[in-house]
Coordinates of C-alpha atoms in Angstrom, one line a residue:
M5 CA 0.0 0.0 0.0
W6 CA 2.8 2.3 0.9
F7 CA 4.3 1.6 -2.5
L8 CA 1.2 2.7 -4.2
V9 CA 1.1 5.9 -2.2
M10 CA 4.6 6.7 -3.1
L11 CA 3.9 5.9 -6.7
W12 CA 1.0 8.3 -6.7
A13 CA 3.2 11.0 -5.1
S14 CA 5.8 10.6 -7.7
C15 CA 3.4 10.9 -10.5
L16 CA 2.2 14.2 -9.1
L17 CA 5.6 15.5 -9.6
M18 CA 5.6 14.7 -13.3
G19 CA 3.7 17.9 -14.3
T20 CA 0.4 19.3 -15.0
H21 CA -0.4 16.9 -17.9
A22 CA 0.0 13.9 -15.7
Q23 CA -2.1 15.6 -13.0
S24 CA -4.9 16.2 -15.4
S25 CA -5.0 12.6 -16.7
A26 CA -4.5 10.5 -13.5
S27 CA -7.3 8.7 -11.7
F28 CA -7.6 6.9 -8.4
R29 CA -10.1 4.1 -7.4
R30 CA -10.8 2.2 -4.2
A31 CA -12.7 -1.1 -4.1
N32 CA -13.0 -4.3 -2.1
A33 CA -10.8 -7.1 -3.2
G34 CA -12.0 -10.7 -3.6
S35 CA -10.4 -11.6 -0.2
G36 CA -12.5 -8.9 1.5
R37 CA -9.7 -6.4 1.8
C38 CA -9.7 -2.8 0.6
Q39 CA -7.8 -2.4 -2.6
Y40 CA -6.6 1.0 -4.0
T41 CA -5.9 1.4 -7.7
F42 CA -4.0 4.4 -9.2
M43 CA -4.0 5.0 -13.0
V44 CA -2.1 7.6 -15.0
D45 CA -1.8 8.1 -18.7
S46 CA 1.7 7.6 -20.3
P47 CA 3.1 11.0 -21.4
T48 CA 4.9 9.4 -24.3
E49 CA 2.8 6.5 -25.6
A50 CA -0.3 7.1 -27.5
S51 CA -1.4 3.4 -27.1
C52 CA -0.3 0.2 -25.5
P53 CA 2.2 -2.0 -27.4
S54 CA 0.8 -4.8 -29.6
A55 CA 2.1 -7.4 -27.2
V56 CA -0.9 -6.6 -25.0
S57 CA -3.2 -8.4 -27.6
S58 CA -2.3 -11.8 -26.3
P59 CA -4.2 -14.9 -27.2
E60 CA -5.8 -14.9 -23.8
I61 CA -7.3 -11.5 -24.5
E62 CA -8.6 -12.6 -27.8
A63 CA -10.2 -15.7 -26.3
L64 CA -11.7 -13.6 -23.6
K65 CA -13.2 -11.3 -26.3
S66 CA -14.6 -14.3 -28.1
R67 CA -16.2 -15.7 -25.0
L68 CA -17.6 -12.3 -24.2
G69 CA -19.1 -12.2 -27.7
L70 CA -20.6 -15.6 -27.3
L71 CA -22.0 -14.6 -23.9
E72 CA -23.5 -11.4 -25.3
A73 CA -25.1 -13.5 -28.2
L74 CA -26.5 -15.9 -25.7
V75 CA -27.9 -13.2 -23.5
A76 CA -29.4 -11.5 -26.5
R77 CA -30.9 -14.8 -27.5
L78 CA -32.3 -15.4 -24.1
I79 CA -33.8 -12.0 -23.9
G80 CA -35.3 -12.4 -27.4
G81 CA -36.8 -15.8 -26.4
E82 CA -38.4 -14.3 -23.3
A83 CA -40.0 -11.5 -25.3
M84 CA -41.2 -13.9 -27.9
S85 CA -42.7 -16.2 -25.1
K86 CA -44.5 -13.2 -23.6
S87 CA -45.7 -12.2 -27.1
T88 CA -46.9 -15.8 -27.7
Q89 CA -48.7 -15.9 -24.4
S90 CA -50.3 -12.5 -25.1
S91 CA -51.3 -13.7 -28.5
G92 CA -52.8 -16.9 -27.1
S93 CA -54.9 -14.9 -24.5
Q94 CA -56.1 -12.6 -27.2
S95 CA -57.0 -15.6 -29.4
G96 CA -59.0 -17.2 -26.5
L97 CA -60.8 -13.9 -25.9
Q98 CA -61.6 -13.6 -29.5
D99 CA -63.0 -17.2 -29.6
A100 CA -65.2 -16.4 -26.6
Y101 CA -66.4 -13.2 -28.1
S102 CA -67.1 -15.0 -31.4
Q103 CA -69.1 -17.6 -29.5
V104 CA -71.1 -15.0 -27.6
M105 CA -71.9 -13.1 -30.8
G106 CA -73.0 -16.3 -32.4
E107 CA -75.3 -17.2 -29.6
N108 CA -76.7 -13.6 -29.7
A109 CA -77.3 -13.9 -33.4
Q110 CA -79.1 -17.2 -32.8
L111 CA -81.3 -15.6 -30.1
Q112 CA -82.1 -12.8 -32.4
R113 CA -83.2 -15.2 -35.1
E114 CA -85.3 -17.1 -32.5
K115 CA -86.9 -13.8 -31.4
Q116 CA -87.7 -12.9 -35.0
R117 CA -89.3 -16.3 -35.5
L118 CA -91.4 -16.0 -32.4
D119 CA -92.4 -12.5 -33.4
R120 CA -93.6 -13.8 -36.7
Q121 CA -95.6 -16.5 -35.0
V122 CA -97.2 -13.9 -32.7
Q123 CA -98.1 -11.8 -35.7
D124 CA -99.6 -14.8 -37.4
L125 CA -101.6 -15.7 -34.3
Q126 CA -102.8 -12.1 -34.0
Q127 CA -103.8 -12.1 -37.7
R128 CA -105.6 -15.4 -37.2
M129 CA -107.5 -14.0 -34.2
E130 CA -108.5 -11.0 -36.2
E131 CA -109.8 -13.2 -39.0
L132 CA -111.7 -15.4 -36.5
R133 CA -113.2 -12.2 -34.9
Q134 CA -114.3 -10.9 -38.3
E135 CA -115.7 -14.4 -39.1
A136 CA -117.6 -14.3 -35.9
E137 CA -119.0 -10.9 -36.6
R138 CA -120.0 -12.0 -40.1
L139 CA -121.8 -15.1 -38.7
R140 CA -123.4 -13.0 -36.0
S141 CA -124.8 -10.6 -38.6
R142 CA -126.1 -13.3 -40.9
P143 CA -129.7 -14.2 -40.5
C144 CA -130.4 -17.5 -38.8
M145 CA -131.7 -20.0 -41.3
Q146 CA -132.6 -22.7 -38.9
Q147 CA -136.2 -23.8 -38.6
P148 CA -137.8 -22.4 -35.4
P149 CA -138.8 -25.0 -32.8
P150 CA -142.3 -26.2 -32.6
R151 CA -144.6 -23.6 -31.1
V152 CA -147.6 -24.1 -28.9
P153 CA -150.6 -22.3 -30.5
Q154 CA -150.7 -18.7 -29.5
N155 CA -153.3 -17.5 -27.2
D156 CA -154.3 -14.5 -29.3
N157 CA -155.2 -16.5 -32.4
S158 CA -155.7 -20.2 -31.6
F159 CA -157.3 -20.2 -28.2
R160 CA -160.9 -19.5 -29.1
P161 CA -163.9 -20.9 -27.3
G162 CA -165.3 -24.0 -28.8
S163 CA -162.6 -24.5 -31.5
G164 CA -158.9 -25.3 -32.0
P165 CA -156.7 -27.8 -30.3
A166 CA -155.9 -25.5 -27.3
L167 CA -159.5 -25.5 -26.1
S168 CA -159.8 -29.2 -26.6
H169 CA -156.9 -29.7 -24.1
L170 CA -158.2 -27.3 -21.5
V171 CA -161.9 -28.5 -21.4
S172 CA -161.3 -32.2 -21.7
R173 CA -162.8 -34.3 -19.0
P174 CA -162.5 -38.0 -17.9
G175 CA -164.7 -40.0 -20.3
N176 CA -164.2 -37.6 -23.2
T177 CA -162.4 -39.9 -25.7
Q178 CA -161.7 -37.2 -28.2
G179 CA -160.3 -35.0 -25.6
D180 CA -158.0 -37.8 -24.3
K181 CA -156.6 -38.5 -27.7
S182 CA -155.9 -34.9 -28.3
S183 CA -154.2 -34.5 -25.0
L184 CA -152.0 -37.5 -25.6
R185 CA -150.9 -36.2 -29.0
D186 CA -149.7 -32.9 -27.7
P187 CA -146.4 -33.3 -25.8
A188 CA -146.9 -30.0 -24.0
W189 CA -149.7 -31.5 -21.9
H190 CA -150.2 -34.7 -20.0
Y191 CA -153.7 -35.6 -19.0
E192 CA -152.7 -37.8 -16.1
N193 CA -150.8 -34.9 -14.4
P194 CA -152.7 -34.0 -11.2
G195 CA -151.7 -30.4 -11.5
Y196 CA -153.3 -30.3 -14.9
Q197 CA -156.8 -31.2 -13.5
E198 CA -156.7 -28.2 -11.2
L199 CA -155.4 -26.0 -14.1
T200 CA -158.2 -26.8 -16.5
A201 CA -160.9 -26.0 -13.9
V202 CA -159.3 -22.6 -13.4
V203 CA -158.6 -21.7 -17.0
T204 CA -162.2 -22.4 -18.1
E205 CA -163.3 -19.6 -15.8
V206 CA -161.3 -17.0 -17.8
S207 CA -163.7 -14.9 -19.9
A208 CA -163.5 -15.4 -23.7
P209 CA -163.4 -11.7 -24.8
N210 CA -159.9 -11.2 -23.4
L211 CA -158.6 -14.1 -25.5
E212 CA -159.6 -12.8 -28.9
G213 CA -157.1 -9.9 -29.2
P214 CA -154.1 -8.5 -27.3
A215 CA -153.7 -9.3 -23.7
D216 CA -155.8 -7.2 -21.3
I217 CA -153.5 -5.5 -18.9
S218 CA -156.1 -3.6 -17.0
G219 CA -157.2 -6.5 -14.8
C220 CA -155.0 -8.4 -12.3
G221 CA -155.3 -11.8 -10.8
D222 CA -153.4 -14.8 -9.8
L223 CA -151.0 -16.6 -12.1
V224 CA -152.7 -19.8 -13.1
W225 CA -151.0 -21.0 -16.3
V226 CA -147.6 -20.6 -18.1
Q227 CA -147.3 -21.6 -21.7
E228 CA -144.5 -23.5 -23.4
P229 CA -141.4 -21.4 -24.0
E230 CA -141.0 -19.6 -27.3
V231 CA -137.4 -19.3 -28.5
H232 CA -136.3 -15.9 -29.9
R233 CA -132.5 -16.2 -30.1
K234 CA -129.5 -18.2 -29.0
A235 CA -126.5 -16.2 -27.6
D236 CA -123.4 -16.2 -29.8
S237 CA -120.6 -16.9 -27.3
I238 CA -119.8 -18.2 -23.8
A239 CA -120.5 -14.7 -22.5
G240 CA -124.2 -15.5 -23.2
K241 CA -124.4 -18.6 -21.0
Y242 CA -126.6 -16.5 -18.8
G243 CA -127.9 -12.9 -19.2
V244 CA -130.9 -10.7 -19.2
W245 CA -133.2 -9.5 -22.0
M246 CA -136.2 -7.3 -21.7
Q247 CA -138.6 -4.7 -23.3
D248 CA -139.7 -1.5 -21.6
P249 CA -143.4 -1.8 -20.7
E250 CA -143.6 2.1 -20.6
A251 CA -141.0 3.1 -23.2
K252 CA -140.0 6.7 -23.7
E253 CA -138.4 8.5 -26.6
P254 CA -136.1 8.0 -28.5
Y255 CA -136.9 4.3 -28.2
G256 CA -140.3 2.8 -28.8
P257 CA -142.1 -0.1 -27.1
E258 CA -140.9 -2.6 -29.7
M259 CA -137.3 -2.0 -28.8
V260 CA -135.6 -5.1 -27.3
W261 CA -132.6 -4.9 -24.9
R262 CA -130.1 -7.5 -24.1
I263 CA -127.1 -7.9 -21.8
D264 CA -124.7 -10.9 -21.7
A265 CA -123.9 -11.4 -18.0
V266 CA -120.9 -13.7 -18.0
G267 CA -117.7 -11.9 -17.1
S268 CA -116.2 -9.5 -14.5
E269 CA -116.8 -6.4 -16.5
V270 CA -120.5 -6.6 -17.7
R271 CA -121.1 -3.2 -19.3
Q272 CA -122.4 -3.7 -22.9
L273 CA -126.2 -3.0 -23.5
F274 CA -127.4 -4.1 -26.9
G275 CA -130.5 -2.7 -28.4
Y276 CA -132.6 -4.3 -31.2
E277 CA -135.3 -2.5 -33.1
N278 CA -137.8 -5.3 -32.6
M279 CA -138.1 -9.0 -32.0
D280 CA -137.3 -9.9 -35.6
Q281 CA -134.0 -8.0 -35.5
L282 CA -133.2 -9.8 -32.2
S283 CA -133.7 -13.1 -33.8
R284 CA -131.5 -12.1 -36.8
G285 CA -128.8 -10.8 -34.5
F286 CA -128.8 -7.2 -35.8
P287 CA -128.4 -4.7 -33.0
T288 CA -129.3 -1.1 -33.9
K289 CA -127.8 0.4 -30.7
V290 CA -124.9 -0.6 -28.4
L291 CA -124.4 1.3 -25.2
L292 CA -121.5 1.1 -22.8
L293 CA -122.6 1.4 -19.2
P294 CA -120.4 3.7 -17.1
E295 CA -120.3 1.2 -14.2
S296 CA -120.2 -2.6 -14.3
M297 CA -123.3 -4.7 -13.7
E298 CA -123.8 -7.5 -11.2
S299 CA -125.5 -10.7 -12.5
T300 CA -128.9 -11.0 -14.2
G301 CA -131.1 -8.8 -12.0
A302 CA -131.5 -5.8 -14.3
T303 CA -134.8 -4.5 -15.7
M304 CA -136.0 -1.7 -18.0
Y305 CA -138.7 0.8 -17.1
R306 CA -139.8 4.2 -18.3
G307 CA -136.8 4.9 -20.4
S308 CA -134.2 3.8 -17.9
L309 CA -132.2 0.7 -17.2
Y310 CA -132.2 -0.3 -13.5
Y311 CA -129.3 -2.5 -12.3
Q312 CA -127.1 -3.4 -9.4
R313 CA -123.5 -2.1 -9.4
R314 CA -120.9 -4.8 -9.3
L315 CA -119.6 -5.9 -5.8
S316 CA -122.0 -3.6 -4.0
R317 CA -125.6 -3.2 -2.8
T318 CA -125.8 0.0 -4.8
L319 CA -128.7 0.3 -7.3
L320 CA -128.2 2.5 -10.4
R321 CA -130.7 4.1 -12.8
Y322 CA -129.1 4.6 -16.2
D323 CA -131.1 7.0 -18.4
L324 CA -131.2 5.9 -22.0
L325 CA -131.8 9.4 -23.4
S326 CA -128.8 11.1 -21.8
E327 CA -126.8 7.8 -21.6
S328 CA -125.7 8.6 -18.1
I329 CA -126.4 7.6 -14.5
A330 CA -129.5 9.5 -13.3
A331 CA -129.8 8.1 -9.8
R332 CA -128.0 5.8 -7.3
R333 CA -128.9 4.5 -3.9
D334 CA -127.8 1.7 -1.6
L335 CA -130.5 -0.9 -0.9
P336 CA -130.5 -0.9 2.9
H337 CA -129.0 -4.0 4.5
A338 CA -129.3 -6.1 1.3
G339 CA -126.9 -9.0 0.8
F340 CA -124.7 -8.9 -2.2
H341 CA -122.1 -10.8 -4.2
G342 CA -123.0 -14.3 -3.1
Q343 CA -124.6 -13.7 0.4
F344 CA -128.2 -14.6 -0.6
P345 CA -128.3 -15.6 -4.3
Y346 CA -130.9 -17.8 -6.0
S347 CA -130.2 -21.5 -6.0
W348 CA -128.3 -21.4 -9.3
G349 CA -125.8 -18.9 -7.9
G350 CA -124.4 -16.2 -10.2
Y351 CA -124.3 -13.5 -7.5
T352 CA -128.1 -13.1 -8.0
D353 CA -128.5 -11.5 -4.5
I354 CA -130.6 -8.5 -5.8
D355 CA -133.2 -9.0 -8.5
L356 CA -134.9 -5.9 -9.9
T357 CA -138.3 -6.5 -11.6
I358 CA -141.4 -4.7 -13.0
D359 CA -145.1 -5.4 -12.8
E360 CA -148.3 -3.5 -13.1
N361 CA -147.6 -1.6 -9.8
G362 CA -144.1 -0.4 -10.7
L363 CA -140.5 -1.2 -9.7
W364 CA -139.5 -3.8 -7.2
A365 CA -136.4 -5.3 -5.6
I366 CA -136.2 -9.0 -4.5
Y367 CA -133.4 -9.7 -2.1
S368 CA -132.6 -10.8 1.5
T369 CA -130.8 -9.5 4.6
N370 CA -129.0 -10.8 7.6
K371 CA -132.0 -9.7 9.8
A372 CA -134.3 -11.8 7.6
K373 CA -131.9 -14.8 7.9
G374 CA -132.0 -15.5 4.2
A375 CA -135.7 -15.2 3.7
I376 CA -136.9 -13.3 0.6
V377 CA -137.5 -9.6 1.2
I378 CA -139.6 -7.5 -1.2
S379 CA -139.2 -3.7 -1.5
Q380 CA -141.1 -1.4 -3.8
L381 CA -138.9 1.4 -5.1
D382 CA -139.5 4.9 -6.4
P383 CA -138.5 4.6 -10.1
H384 CA -137.1 8.2 -10.1
N385 CA -134.7 8.3 -7.1
L386 CA -134.7 4.5 -6.0
E387 CA -136.0 5.3 -2.6
V388 CA -137.7 2.4 -0.8
K389 CA -141.5 3.0 -0.5
G390 CA -142.4 -0.2 1.3
T391 CA -140.9 -3.5 2.4
W392 CA -142.3 -7.0 3.0
E393 CA -140.6 -10.1 4.5
T394 CA -141.7 -13.6 3.3
K395 CA -141.1 -17.0 4.8
I396 CA -139.4 -18.7 1.9
R397 CA -135.6 -18.8 1.8
K398 CA -134.1 -17.1 -1.3
T399 CA -131.4 -19.7 -1.8
S400 CA -134.0 -22.5 -2.0
V401 CA -135.7 -21.1 -5.2
A402 CA -134.3 -20.8 -8.7
N403 CA -135.9 -17.4 -9.7
A404 CA -138.6 -15.0 -8.7
F405 CA -140.7 -12.3 -10.3
M406 CA -143.7 -10.0 -9.5
I407 CA -147.1 -9.9 -11.1
C408 CA -149.8 -7.5 -9.9
G409 CA -148.0 -6.9 -6.6
K410 CA -147.6 -10.7 -5.9
L411 CA -144.3 -12.5 -5.7
Y412 CA -143.9 -15.8 -7.5
T413 CA -140.9 -18.2 -7.1
V414 CA -139.7 -20.9 -9.5
A415 CA -138.7 -24.2 -7.8
S416 CA -135.8 -25.4 -10.1
Y417 CA -133.6 -23.9 -12.8
T418 CA -132.5 -27.2 -14.2
S419 CA -135.5 -29.5 -14.1
P420 CA -137.3 -29.6 -17.5
N421 CA -140.6 -29.9 -15.8
T422 CA -140.7 -27.8 -12.6
T423 CA -143.3 -25.6 -10.9
I424 CA -143.9 -22.1 -9.8
N425 CA -144.2 -23.1 -6.2
Y426 CA -144.9 -20.1 -4.0
M427 CA -146.9 -16.9 -4.0
Y428 CA -146.7 -13.9 -1.6
D429 CA -149.3 -11.1 -1.9
T430 CA -148.1 -7.7 -0.7
A431 CA -151.7 -6.5 -0.5
T432 CA -152.5 -8.9 2.3
S433 CA -149.0 -9.7 3.5
Q434 CA -149.8 -13.4 3.2
G435 CA -148.0 -16.2 1.4
K436 CA -148.9 -19.7 0.3
T437 CA -147.7 -22.7 -1.6
I438 CA -148.9 -23.1 -5.2
S439 CA -148.1 -25.5 -8.1
V440 CA -148.2 -24.0 -11.6
P441 CA -146.3 -26.0 -14.2
F442 CA -143.2 -24.4 -15.7
K443 CA -140.7 -25.7 -18.2
N444 CA -136.9 -25.2 -18.4
R445 CA -136.5 -26.5 -21.9
Y446 CA -132.7 -26.0 -22.0
R447 CA -132.2 -26.9 -18.3
Y448 CA -130.3 -23.8 -17.0
N449 CA -132.7 -20.9 -16.5
S450 CA -130.8 -18.0 -15.0
M451 CA -133.4 -15.2 -15.4
V452 CA -137.2 -14.9 -15.3
D453 CA -138.9 -11.5 -15.4
Y454 CA -142.4 -10.4 -16.1
N455 CA -143.5 -7.8 -18.7
P456 CA -146.9 -6.3 -17.8
A457 CA -147.4 -4.7 -21.2
Q458 CA -146.8 -8.0 -23.1
R459 CA -148.2 -10.1 -20.3
K460 CA -145.3 -12.5 -20.8
L461 CA -142.4 -13.9 -18.8
Y462 CA -139.0 -13.3 -20.3
A463 CA -136.3 -15.9 -19.5
W464 CA -132.7 -16.7 -20.3
D465 CA -132.3 -20.5 -20.4
N466 CA -128.8 -21.8 -21.1
F467 CA -127.9 -19.4 -24.0
Y468 CA -131.5 -19.2 -25.2
M469 CA -133.7 -16.1 -24.9
V470 CA -137.2 -17.4 -24.5
S471 CA -140.6 -16.0 -23.5
Y472 CA -143.8 -17.6 -22.0
N473 CA -147.4 -16.4 -22.4
V474 CA -149.2 -16.4 -19.0
R475 CA -152.8 -16.5 -17.8
L476 CA -154.1 -14.7 -14.8
G477 CA -157.2 -15.8 -13.0
K478 CA -158.2 -17.0 -9.6
Q479 CA -156.4 -19.8 -7.8
E480 CA -158.5 -22.3 -5.9

């Protein structure tokens, strides 16, 4: 070490050139000791002698070159590997993206196919609707069902088959044969014996022309049903149809009104110019009620439709002229929506009806414990004018109607041969059991109402709109 220090000191003395080109370095030796290195440029030699380029130096250079080539190769391979991995990842992402896009395209094609099917179904539904409208508007070409001779033309004293049925007696051979030929009557029926005795008391003049509505009496006879039309769709399984006995402008007394009562939103009121147009299915007026109707208890009177609002005991008067609700009132304590219906159901808790004395409501209350309650209503404001409570349960009868202030009930809505089995007279507040034959030809009679102007019962029997001529007299 001292030698190196001395050598450095000597070199300082060699002049400014040597001072400017000398360098000194200190570093740890391989043995762990500190090593000092002093370097100075030769003042006389521009380069080292050629003897310095020994074979060892050349070999070292060659090895260094090979080492540099190997390092470069390794670095290049690592970069290529990273590039290859990156390329592989990109390729995998590209494949996944292509698969997703393919599935999306397939879903789009499936959606387009389903859209086309929906359009085809909608078009088919529209075609079916148009076909239904066309069939509905086409006159019915079927032959009408057999009709019992009408009372205004055929039932004349001393002539015609109708009289031969009614005045036949045991021992009258001709009368027996006639009775057996007519399927509407059966001579051996005990109720028929009582009926013939009563009907023969009806005076002949009232049978020659239109029914006489000036006189009242007890219901003693109901004719076979006459079919006027069959409903077009399932919405007409049950319903209500009627004529206004005291019609007002702009509609005349021949106008027929109809409501199909199946559904949760019953609001359409169809009007037909007359019975013939009803049978042909050509309505001249269609009104949309502002509030939905409940069941088949509606009626028509003095230019207004009276009906029960859905899911309530509220009664509504719908004025046909203004096409708006003219009055509303709750029927006090009346059951509704299945509390006290007729035996066939249908939410027939409140039944509005018309007779010679005006507008009535047939219903029941909790206080009456399900027995039929009758209330007479003011047709203008629906106020209750009088109330009577009977002794027959409402759920035990199929239907009810009023004639001349008397309540009549129908025993069954399905039996083809049933009876009108009970009468209650509001004039005397007395009720009694009766037995007047009544036919449910189509075995699901969901509505029976009386028209005092026509002196007929109107009924809706399992899609069919039918009517019955009636006779009033004195029951024995």
